[in-house]
Amino acid sequence: MKRINILTVNNNPNSLSFVFPFLVNKVGLKERGIKARFFYGIKDDLYDCDAVFIDNKFFTPNWHRVGEGFQHLQKKKEEDIFITLKKARERTGAVLWFDNSDSTGTPQFEVLPYVDGYYKSAVLKDRSLYCKNFYRDRIFFDYYHKKFGINDDFATAREYLPDAAHLKKIHLSWNPALNNHSILGNTYSRFGKLVSRMRRFLPVNFRYTARFARVGRLRRIDIAARIGLTHPRKFVHFHRRMLTERLARFKIDTRFASHTLYYKELQNAKLSISPFGLGEISYRDFESIICGALLIKPDMDHLRTWPDLYRDGETYVKCSWDFSDIGDKIDHLFSNPKRVAEIAKEAQRNYRYYLFGGGRDDFCDRIDEITKRHKSSSLRAPRSGAKQSGMVSEIASSPDVASRAPRKDG
């Protein structure tokens, strides 16, 4: 039995998205000889395993904002984190850092020398770009800064750029699509701490509760775009204001709405527009697909993520980052209602695969592959009593090669 210990928190939505697929796929993991155990604090038995999966949100209190607000490590706290990581590497098989930040940027690459693998839910296709400084440490923020001169009160340059030799440690994990996006799912997100405590004492069986709305139902709303303009970050506010201006001729209500009204509109909308936030991937992406609206979103071709729900013209429709073409895209879709339905249906079929079909096995295989990828690390510090019978490095097929739901044509 391969033992994975997961150091995480139970009060952060990104962390809940990170751990939920472990909870719902417990049986599948067991069938592959994998047992996952959750830790919400550093205890001595945390290191008694084949691999420690560290959720970066666990160390959030040890990070702070410097100068104009960019996220950096304090020197003393930095040393505390590094001591923890070094101790883990001495005592366990492999130490893997899971960066569950919102975007392809804002990394904590300071930890790269101290871990065996660094995993993100979305990575830049060209990983050499991680050796460059982007404004506010996000590639799309950099775009708005250079093209429109937008500055951000929180912005500064990243102090730590990774050594090119460490780029091979950067891998793809999984994105929040594998969280439970439904009314019950929202309850889990809101009461994650209580649920995690109940799980210790009660036989709680987790499952996906998403209910996909029929694409072909009568949809009286042309476009759903409840994005609001109250975000405190200048880049997010600018991005959304630019979108609302481009949509003005369609006379869409973009003001914030209650959660109930928001879902009701999505279920009755033909199109749903989901801009970037602090990151490229948004919960609105998943909610739009579940509700049966065709997803329109800024171009995602610069990144790789898994599950892959972003295939232009197949599962969503991309637009430019400055929204200059969004009006033409919408006009074209309105003139092709059959095409709208085809893309929305394929998006649902693709997403269902990951929640209720073979994608469940894909996740379990992915975890198995990750442990095998770093199997050679266990030679570094075998636990007491562990056999060292000439085990060689075993590199499985890369989990970075994002598996896809089989297309309906086979």
Tab-separated table of C-alpha atoms in Angstrom:
chain	number	residue	atom	x	y	z
A	1	MET	CA	0.000	0.000	0.000
A	2	LYS	CA	1.407	3.380	-1.037
A	3	ARG	CA	0.784	5.962	1.644
A	4	ILE	CA	0.218	9.605	0.769
A	5	ASN	CA	-0.031	12.161	3.556
A	6	ILE	CA	-1.643	15.444	2.563
A	7	LEU	CA	-0.833	18.584	4.556
A	8	THR	CA	-3.649	21.037	3.930
A	9	VAL	CA	-6.194	23.401	5.470
A	10	ASN	CA	-9.970	23.107	5.663
A	11	ASN	CA	-10.986	26.755	5.385
A	12	ASN	CA	-9.762	27.744	1.926
A	13	PRO	CA	-11.828	27.163	-1.253
A	14	ASN	CA	-8.735	26.363	-3.328
A	15	SER	CA	-7.682	23.770	-0.773
A	16	LEU	CA	-11.145	22.212	-0.761
A	17	SER	CA	-10.933	21.910	-4.548
A	18	PHE	CA	-7.531	20.275	-4.124
A	19	VAL	CA	-8.667	17.592	-1.662
A	20	PHE	CA	-12.216	16.833	-2.854
A	21	PRO	CA	-11.222	14.402	-5.645
A	22	PHE	CA	-9.304	12.376	-3.043
A	23	LEU	CA	-12.462	12.104	-0.948
A	24	VAL	CA	-14.777	11.151	-3.790
A	25	ASN	CA	-12.300	8.688	-5.346
A	26	LYS	CA	-11.292	6.905	-2.166
A	27	VAL	CA	-12.319	3.476	-3.494
A	28	GLY	CA	-10.540	3.908	-6.825
A	29	LEU	CA	-7.344	4.940	-5.078
A	30	LYS	CA	-7.583	1.954	-2.746
A	31	GLU	CA	-7.917	-0.362	-5.756
A	32	ARG	CA	-4.568	1.002	-6.940
A	33	GLY	CA	-2.978	0.400	-3.571
A	34	ILE	CA	-3.036	4.062	-2.526
A	35	LYS	CA	-4.146	5.364	0.841
A	36	ALA	CA	-4.451	9.111	1.397
A	37	ARG	CA	-4.461	10.624	4.866
A	38	PHE	CA	-5.148	14.271	5.674
A	39	PHE	CA	-3.201	16.416	8.118
A	40	TYR	CA	-4.194	19.898	9.274
A	41	GLY	CA	-1.049	20.455	11.291
A	42	ILE	CA	2.549	19.274	11.331
A	43	LYS	CA	2.774	16.117	13.412
A	44	ASP	CA	5.519	13.559	13.707
A	45	ASP	CA	3.601	10.875	11.782
A	46	LEU	CA	3.136	13.276	8.860
A	47	TYR	CA	6.439	11.981	7.519
A	48	ASP	CA	5.599	8.283	7.838
A	49	CYS	CA	4.577	7.795	4.219
A	50	ASP	CA	5.793	7.317	0.678
A	51	ALA	CA	5.022	10.902	-0.321
A	52	VAL	CA	3.943	14.106	1.393
A	53	PHE	CA	1.625	16.306	-0.675
A	54	ILE	CA	1.915	19.857	0.674
A	55	ASP	CA	-0.903	22.277	-0.092
A	56	ASN	CA	0.746	25.698	-0.402
A	57	LYS	CA	-2.229	27.254	1.387
A	58	PHE	CA	-1.072	25.579	4.603
A	59	PHE	CA	1.804	28.057	4.738
A	60	THR	CA	-0.257	31.107	3.790
A	61	PRO	CA	0.096	32.656	7.289
A	62	ASN	CA	3.866	32.565	6.777
A	63	TRP	CA	3.669	34.709	3.641
A	64	HIS	CA	3.147	38.450	3.621
A	65	ARG	CA	2.999	41.439	1.344
A	66	VAL	CA	6.102	43.579	0.939
A	67	GLY	CA	6.370	47.167	-0.273
A	68	GLU	CA	3.437	47.762	-2.598
A	69	GLY	CA	1.918	44.431	-1.672
A	70	PHE	CA	3.537	41.679	-3.751
A	71	GLN	CA	3.540	38.315	-2.022
A	72	HIS	CA	6.938	37.321	-0.645
A	73	LEU	CA	8.362	35.231	2.122
A	74	GLN	CA	9.596	36.920	5.261
A	75	LYS	CA	13.160	35.902	5.914
A	76	LYS	CA	12.478	34.248	9.249
A	77	LYS	CA	9.295	32.546	8.103
A	78	GLU	CA	11.051	31.517	4.919
A	79	GLU	CA	13.662	29.722	6.983
A	80	ASP	CA	10.940	28.010	9.035
A	81	ILE	CA	9.309	26.680	5.868
A	82	PHE	CA	12.608	25.500	4.440
A	83	ILE	CA	13.457	23.733	7.691
A	84	THR	CA	10.107	21.919	7.525
A	85	LEU	CA	10.707	20.897	3.906
A	86	LYS	CA	14.249	19.714	4.579
A	87	LYS	CA	13.057	17.686	7.543
A	88	ALA	CA	10.360	16.117	5.395
A	89	ARG	CA	12.864	15.166	2.680
A	90	GLU	CA	15.081	13.512	5.250
A	91	ARG	CA	12.282	11.425	6.705
A	92	THR	CA	9.902	10.537	3.890
A	93	GLY	CA	9.952	9.206	0.361
A	94	ALA	CA	9.105	12.315	-1.659
A	95	VAL	CA	8.069	15.868	-0.840
A	96	LEU	CA	5.715	17.435	-3.387
A	97	TRP	CA	4.557	21.049	-3.277
A	98	PHE	CA	1.083	21.749	-4.689
A	99	ASP	CA	0.639	25.361	-5.696
A	100	ASN	CA	-3.123	25.869	-5.567
A	101	SER	CA	-2.992	29.543	-6.493
A	102	ASP	CA	-5.590	30.988	-8.850
A	103	SER	CA	-3.362	31.596	-11.852
A	104	THR	CA	-0.509	30.215	-13.928
A	105	GLY	CA	1.619	32.824	-12.146
A	106	THR	CA	2.170	33.900	-8.509
A	107	PRO	CA	4.429	30.902	-7.815
A	108	GLN	CA	6.425	30.133	-4.681
A	109	PHE	CA	9.525	28.999	-6.540
A	110	GLU	CA	11.659	29.682	-3.475
A	111	VAL	CA	10.773	26.142	-2.415
A	112	LEU	CA	12.027	24.467	-5.616
A	113	PRO	CA	15.449	23.485	-4.213
A	114	TYR	CA	13.753	21.854	-1.219
A	115	VAL	CA	11.085	19.705	-2.894
A	116	ASP	CA	11.050	16.789	-5.324
A	117	GLY	CA	8.205	18.154	-7.414
A	118	TYR	CA	6.261	21.395	-7.812
A	119	TYR	CA	2.688	20.970	-9.066
A	120	LYS	CA	0.245	23.603	-10.316
A	121	SER	CA	-3.375	23.312	-11.431
A	122	ALA	CA	-2.515	25.320	-14.554
A	123	VAL	CA	0.939	25.850	-16.037
A	124	LEU	CA	2.303	27.966	-18.853
A	125	LYS	CA	2.860	25.878	-21.972
A	126	ASP	CA	6.292	27.454	-22.337
A	127	ARG	CA	7.785	26.830	-18.910
A	128	SER	CA	10.879	28.850	-19.717
A	129	LEU	CA	8.602	31.874	-19.235
A	130	TYR	CA	8.747	31.166	-15.508
A	131	CYS	CA	12.308	32.482	-15.648
A	132	LYS	CA	10.949	35.899	-16.665
A	133	ASN	CA	9.316	38.599	-14.575
A	134	PHE	CA	5.740	39.438	-15.521
A	135	TYR	CA	4.018	42.493	-14.155
A	136	ARG	CA	2.194	41.492	-10.994
A	137	ASP	CA	3.527	38.009	-11.711
A	138	ARG	CA	0.690	37.152	-14.082
A	139	ILE	CA	1.083	36.908	-17.832
A	140	PHE	CA	-2.298	38.504	-18.539
A	141	PHE	CA	-1.692	41.341	-16.049
A	142	ASP	CA	1.533	41.974	-17.927
A	143	TYR	CA	-0.475	42.206	-21.153
A	144	TYR	CA	-2.838	44.863	-19.764
A	145	HIS	CA	0.039	46.786	-18.207
A	146	LYS	CA	1.978	46.974	-21.476
A	147	LYS	CA	-0.953	47.517	-23.845
A	148	PHE	CA	-3.130	49.823	-21.761
A	149	GLY	CA	-0.706	51.252	-19.195
A	150	ILE	CA	-2.663	49.843	-16.276
A	151	ASN	CA	-0.766	49.917	-12.991
A	152	ASP	CA	-1.623	48.079	-9.817
A	153	ASP	CA	-1.100	49.345	-6.266
A	154	PHE	CA	-0.099	45.835	-5.217
A	155	ALA	CA	2.436	45.284	-7.969
A	156	THR	CA	6.171	44.760	-7.706
A	157	ALA	CA	8.780	42.478	-9.263
A	158	ARG	CA	9.281	38.913	-8.114
A	159	GLU	CA	12.567	38.612	-6.246
A	160	TYR	CA	13.125	34.913	-6.862
A	161	LEU	CA	13.418	33.521	-10.371
A	162	PRO	CA	13.940	29.763	-10.664
A	163	ASP	CA	17.133	28.224	-11.910
A	164	ALA	CA	16.512	26.765	-15.373
A	165	ALA	CA	17.669	23.397	-14.021
A	166	HIS	CA	14.696	23.385	-11.638
A	167	LEU	CA	12.068	23.896	-14.349
A	168	LYS	CA	11.868	20.130	-14.812
A	169	LYS	CA	10.349	19.947	-11.327
A	170	ILE	CA	7.286	21.923	-12.446
A	171	HIS	CA	4.373	19.647	-13.322
A	172	LEU	CA	0.638	19.772	-13.887
A	173	SER	CA	-1.773	18.648	-11.151
A	174	TRP	CA	-5.565	19.130	-11.449
A	175	ASN	CA	-7.841	22.136	-11.486
A	176	PRO	CA	-10.968	23.063	-9.471
A	177	ALA	CA	-13.247	21.417	-12.045
A	178	LEU	CA	-12.921	18.340	-9.806
A	179	ASN	CA	-14.530	20.129	-6.878
A	180	ASN	CA	-18.244	19.640	-6.252
A	181	HIS	CA	-20.017	22.463	-8.085
A	182	SER	CA	-23.632	22.369	-6.938
A	183	ILE	CA	-25.789	23.615	-4.085
A	184	LEU	CA	-24.455	20.800	-1.897
A	185	GLY	CA	-20.989	21.547	-3.181
A	186	ASN	CA	-21.329	25.163	-2.097
A	187	THR	CA	-22.393	23.959	1.328
A	188	TYR	CA	-19.238	21.852	1.534
A	189	SER	CA	-17.132	24.861	0.548
A	190	ARG	CA	-18.775	27.089	3.134
A	191	PHE	CA	-18.600	24.559	5.946
A	192	GLY	CA	-15.408	22.748	4.996
A	193	LYS	CA	-13.997	22.837	8.516
A	194	LEU	CA	-17.129	21.277	10.018
A	195	VAL	CA	-17.342	18.655	7.266
A	196	SER	CA	-13.692	17.682	7.708
A	197	ARG	CA	-14.253	17.198	11.437
A	198	MET	CA	-17.374	15.109	10.831
A	199	ARG	CA	-15.402	12.940	8.414
A	200	ARG	CA	-13.122	11.882	11.261
A	201	PHE	CA	-15.977	10.442	13.288
A	202	LEU	CA	-18.771	9.608	10.842
A	203	PRO	CA	-18.794	7.400	7.723
A	204	VAL	CA	-19.271	10.360	5.377
A	205	ASN	CA	-19.397	9.204	1.748
A	206	PHE	CA	-18.524	12.007	-0.630
A	207	ARG	CA	-19.926	12.113	-4.136
A	208	TYR	CA	-20.441	14.562	-6.953
A	209	THR	CA	-23.889	16.138	-6.837
A	210	ALA	CA	-23.767	18.342	-9.951
A	211	ARG	CA	-27.013	18.254	-11.923
A	212	PHE	CA	-26.469	19.138	-15.567
A	213	ALA	CA	-29.247	21.247	-17.085
A	214	ARG	CA	-30.469	20.103	-20.491
A	215	VAL	CA	-28.898	22.210	-23.228
A	216	GLY	CA	-32.008	21.966	-25.409
A	217	ARG	CA	-34.380	23.398	-22.807
A	218	LEU	CA	-36.153	26.679	-23.577
A	219	ARG	CA	-33.601	29.422	-22.895
A	220	ARG	CA	-35.055	32.932	-22.787
A	221	ILE	CA	-31.828	34.752	-21.857
A	222	ASP	CA	-29.364	35.404	-24.655
A	223	ILE	CA	-26.267	36.168	-22.569
A	224	ALA	CA	-25.451	35.729	-18.870
A	225	ALA	CA	-22.613	37.919	-17.606
A	226	ARG	CA	-23.108	38.792	-13.942
A	227	ILE	CA	-19.542	39.960	-13.391
A	228	GLY	CA	-19.853	43.144	-11.320
A	229	LEU	CA	-17.365	46.003	-11.165
A	230	THR	CA	-16.486	46.145	-7.482
A	231	HIS	CA	-13.289	44.080	-7.447
A	232	PRO	CA	-10.557	45.894	-5.454
A	233	ARG	CA	-7.718	44.914	-7.808
A	234	LYS	CA	-7.238	47.429	-10.619
A	235	PHE	CA	-6.401	44.827	-13.244
A	236	VAL	CA	-9.486	42.737	-12.540
A	237	HIS	CA	-11.662	45.847	-12.443
A	238	PHE	CA	-10.192	47.118	-15.745
A	239	HIS	CA	-10.604	43.717	-17.411
A	240	ARG	CA	-14.261	43.529	-16.417
A	241	ARG	CA	-15.054	47.164	-17.187
A	242	MET	CA	-13.599	46.712	-20.664
A	243	LEU	CA	-15.818	43.648	-21.105
A	244	THR	CA	-18.985	45.475	-20.002
A	245	GLU	CA	-18.215	48.275	-22.471
A	246	ARG	CA	-17.829	45.766	-25.306
A	247	LEU	CA	-21.152	44.184	-24.328
A	248	ALA	CA	-23.062	47.466	-24.052
A	249	ARG	CA	-24.923	47.042	-27.353
A	250	PHE	CA	-26.334	43.721	-26.167
A	251	LYS	CA	-27.958	45.427	-23.145
A	252	ILE	CA	-26.880	42.799	-20.601
A	253	ASP	CA	-27.317	43.210	-16.854
A	254	THR	CA	-23.764	42.714	-15.548
A	255	ARG	CA	-24.462	43.678	-11.931
A	256	PHE	CA	-23.902	41.173	-9.150
A	257	ALA	CA	-26.906	38.986	-8.375
A	258	SER	CA	-27.861	36.640	-5.578
A	259	HIS	CA	-26.548	33.112	-5.887
A	260	THR	CA	-30.046	31.810	-6.596
A	261	LEU	CA	-30.694	34.351	-9.353
A	262	TYR	CA	-27.215	33.815	-10.781
A	263	TYR	CA	-27.826	30.069	-11.191
A	264	LYS	CA	-31.349	30.600	-12.502
A	265	GLU	CA	-30.056	32.924	-15.206
A	266	LEU	CA	-27.270	30.528	-16.200
A	267	GLN	CA	-29.774	27.694	-16.568
A	268	ASN	CA	-31.860	29.858	-18.888
A	269	ALA	CA	-29.017	31.451	-20.858
A	270	LYS	CA	-27.754	30.527	-24.304
A	271	LEU	CA	-24.299	32.046	-23.763
A	272	SER	CA	-22.254	32.692	-20.619
A	273	ILE	CA	-19.256	35.003	-20.543
A	274	SER	CA	-16.571	34.235	-17.973
A	275	PRO	CA	-13.702	36.751	-17.732
A	276	PHE	CA	-10.414	36.237	-15.927
A	277	GLY	CA	-10.232	37.060	-12.235
A	278	LEU	CA	-7.036	36.853	-10.221
A	279	GLY	CA	-6.430	33.734	-12.281
A	280	GLU	CA	-7.442	32.439	-15.674
A	281	ILE	CA	-9.699	29.610	-14.462
A	282	SER	CA	-12.964	30.571	-12.795
A	283	TYR	CA	-15.709	28.667	-10.999
A	284	ARG	CA	-18.067	30.409	-13.432
A	285	ASP	CA	-16.518	28.256	-16.199
A	286	PHE	CA	-17.701	25.042	-14.556
A	287	GLU	CA	-21.057	26.459	-13.486
A	288	SER	CA	-21.760	27.655	-17.033
A	289	ILE	CA	-21.095	24.221	-18.504
A	290	ILE	CA	-23.202	22.467	-15.863
A	291	CYS	CA	-26.064	24.892	-16.501
A	292	GLY	CA	-25.916	24.226	-20.243
A	293	ALA	CA	-24.848	27.677	-21.438
A	294	LEU	CA	-22.110	27.933	-24.049
A	295	LEU	CA	-18.956	29.266	-22.385
A	296	ILE	CA	-17.204	32.286	-23.921
A	297	LYS	CA	-13.885	33.110	-22.329
A	298	PRO	CA	-10.599	34.931	-22.998
A	299	ASP	CA	-8.142	32.797	-24.959
A	300	MET	CA	-6.645	29.986	-22.847
A	301	ASP	CA	-4.129	28.747	-25.430
A	302	HIS	CA	-1.162	29.968	-23.366
A	303	LEU	CA	-1.702	27.388	-20.639
A	304	ARG	CA	-2.167	23.712	-19.989
A	305	THR	CA	-4.554	22.393	-17.388
A	306	TRP	CA	-6.365	19.204	-16.440
A	307	PRO	CA	-9.185	18.361	-16.785
A	308	ASP	CA	-9.046	20.078	-20.157
A	309	LEU	CA	-12.371	21.883	-20.565
A	310	TYR	CA	-10.957	24.566	-22.850
A	311	ARG	CA	-10.910	23.415	-26.470
A	312	ASP	CA	-11.845	26.309	-28.721
A	313	GLY	CA	-14.793	25.542	-30.962
A	314	GLU	CA	-15.370	22.209	-29.216
A	315	THR	CA	-16.095	22.919	-25.546
A	316	TYR	CA	-15.900	26.722	-25.372
A	317	VAL	CA	-15.411	29.738	-27.630
A	318	LYS	CA	-12.378	31.913	-27.058
A	319	CYS	CA	-12.116	35.659	-27.473
A	320	SER	CA	-9.155	38.014	-27.376
A	321	TRP	CA	-7.819	39.291	-24.054
A	322	ASP	CA	-8.946	42.831	-24.926
A	323	PHE	CA	-12.419	41.580	-25.978
A	324	SER	CA	-12.057	43.391	-29.320
A	325	ASP	CA	-13.636	40.458	-31.171
A	326	ILE	CA	-16.279	39.412	-28.662
A	327	GLY	CA	-19.104	41.273	-30.413
A	328	ASP	CA	-18.408	39.526	-33.710
A	329	LYS	CA	-18.116	36.162	-31.928
A	330	ILE	CA	-21.510	36.641	-30.286
A	331	ASP	CA	-23.143	37.750	-33.546
A	332	HIS	CA	-21.778	34.666	-35.295
A	333	LEU	CA	-23.061	32.363	-32.558
A	334	PHE	CA	-26.514	33.967	-32.578
A	335	SER	CA	-26.706	33.271	-36.305
A	336	ASN	CA	-25.782	29.615	-35.707
A	337	PRO	CA	-27.990	28.301	-32.864
A	338	LYS	CA	-27.308	24.712	-33.896
A	339	ARG	CA	-23.582	25.314	-33.442
A	340	VAL	CA	-24.196	26.853	-30.018
A	341	ALA	CA	-26.062	23.731	-28.919
A	342	GLU	CA	-23.369	21.419	-30.318
A	343	ILE	CA	-20.568	23.124	-28.392
A	344	ALA	CA	-22.589	23.341	-25.164
A	345	LYS	CA	-23.511	19.643	-25.388
A	346	GLU	CA	-19.928	18.594	-26.064
A	347	ALA	CA	-18.758	20.684	-23.109
A	348	GLN	CA	-21.235	18.868	-20.860
A	349	ARG	CA	-20.333	15.453	-22.241
A	350	ASN	CA	-16.655	16.200	-21.679
A	351	TYR	CA	-17.213	17.457	-18.121
A	352	ARG	CA	-19.516	14.567	-17.194
A	353	TYR	CA	-16.728	12.188	-18.179
A	354	TYR	CA	-14.496	13.570	-15.437
A	355	LEU	CA	-17.177	13.637	-12.738
A	356	PHE	CA	-19.192	10.503	-13.463
A	357	GLY	CA	-17.260	8.492	-16.048
A	358	GLY	CA	-13.783	7.307	-16.897
A	359	GLY	CA	-12.279	10.559	-15.694
A	360	ARG	CA	-12.565	9.203	-12.162
A	361	ASP	CA	-10.135	6.450	-13.132
A	362	ASP	CA	-7.974	9.046	-14.880
A	363	PHE	CA	-7.603	10.947	-11.607
A	364	CYS	CA	-6.660	7.819	-9.678
A	365	ASP	CA	-4.176	6.838	-12.391
A	366	ARG	CA	-2.786	10.358	-12.261
A	367	ILE	CA	-2.079	10.080	-8.537
A	368	ASP	CA	-0.513	6.668	-9.104
A	369	GLU	CA	1.685	8.127	-11.858
A	370	ILE	CA	2.745	11.035	-9.657
A	371	THR	CA	3.897	8.679	-6.917
A	372	LYS	CA	5.780	6.566	-9.468
A	373	ARG	CA	7.353	9.633	-11.030
A	374	HIS	CA	8.970	10.449	-7.711
A	375	LYS	CA	9.577	6.875	-6.636
A	376	SER	CA	13.330	7.296	-6.989
A	377	SER	CA	13.160	9.985	-4.318
A	378	SER	CA	12.353	7.305	-1.769
A	379	LEU	CA	15.889	5.985	-2.188
A	380	ARG	CA	17.172	9.176	-0.653
A	381	ALA	CA	15.841	8.556	2.812
A	382	PRO	CA	14.203	5.146	3.284
A	383	ARG	CA	12.113	4.796	6.405
A	384	SER	CA	13.384	2.544	9.127
A	385	GLY	CA	12.823	-1.077	8.166
A	386	ALA	CA	12.325	-0.237	4.489
A	387	LYS	CA	14.016	-2.612	2.077
A	388	GLN	CA	16.517	-1.284	-0.454
A	389	SER	CA	16.509	-4.222	-2.822
A	390	GLY	CA	18.075	-2.555	-5.824
A	391	MET	CA	15.024	-0.460	-6.616
A	392	VAL	CA	15.723	1.692	-9.651
A	393	SER	CA	14.232	4.979	-10.709
A	394	GLU	CA	10.844	4.401	-12.276
A	395	ILE	CA	9.399	7.222	-14.308
A	396	ALA	CA	5.812	6.655	-15.348
A	397	SER	CA	4.170	8.229	-18.333
A	398	SER	CA	4.028	11.923	-17.608
A	399	PRO	CA	0.962	13.165	-15.712
A	400	ASP	CA	1.563	16.394	-17.592
A	401	VAL	CA	0.134	14.776	-20.713
A	402	ALA	CA	-3.422	15.818	-19.972
A	403	SER	CA	-5.835	12.984	-20.624
A	404	ARG	CA	-9.034	13.927	-22.380
A	405	ALA	CA	-12.514	12.563	-22.389
A	406	PRO	CA	-12.811	10.310	-25.449
A	407	ARG	CA	-14.644	12.135	-28.194
A	408	LYS	CA	-18.103	10.858	-29.017
A	409	ASP	CA	-16.902	9.672	-32.412
A	410	GLY	CA	-14.505	7.299	-30.661
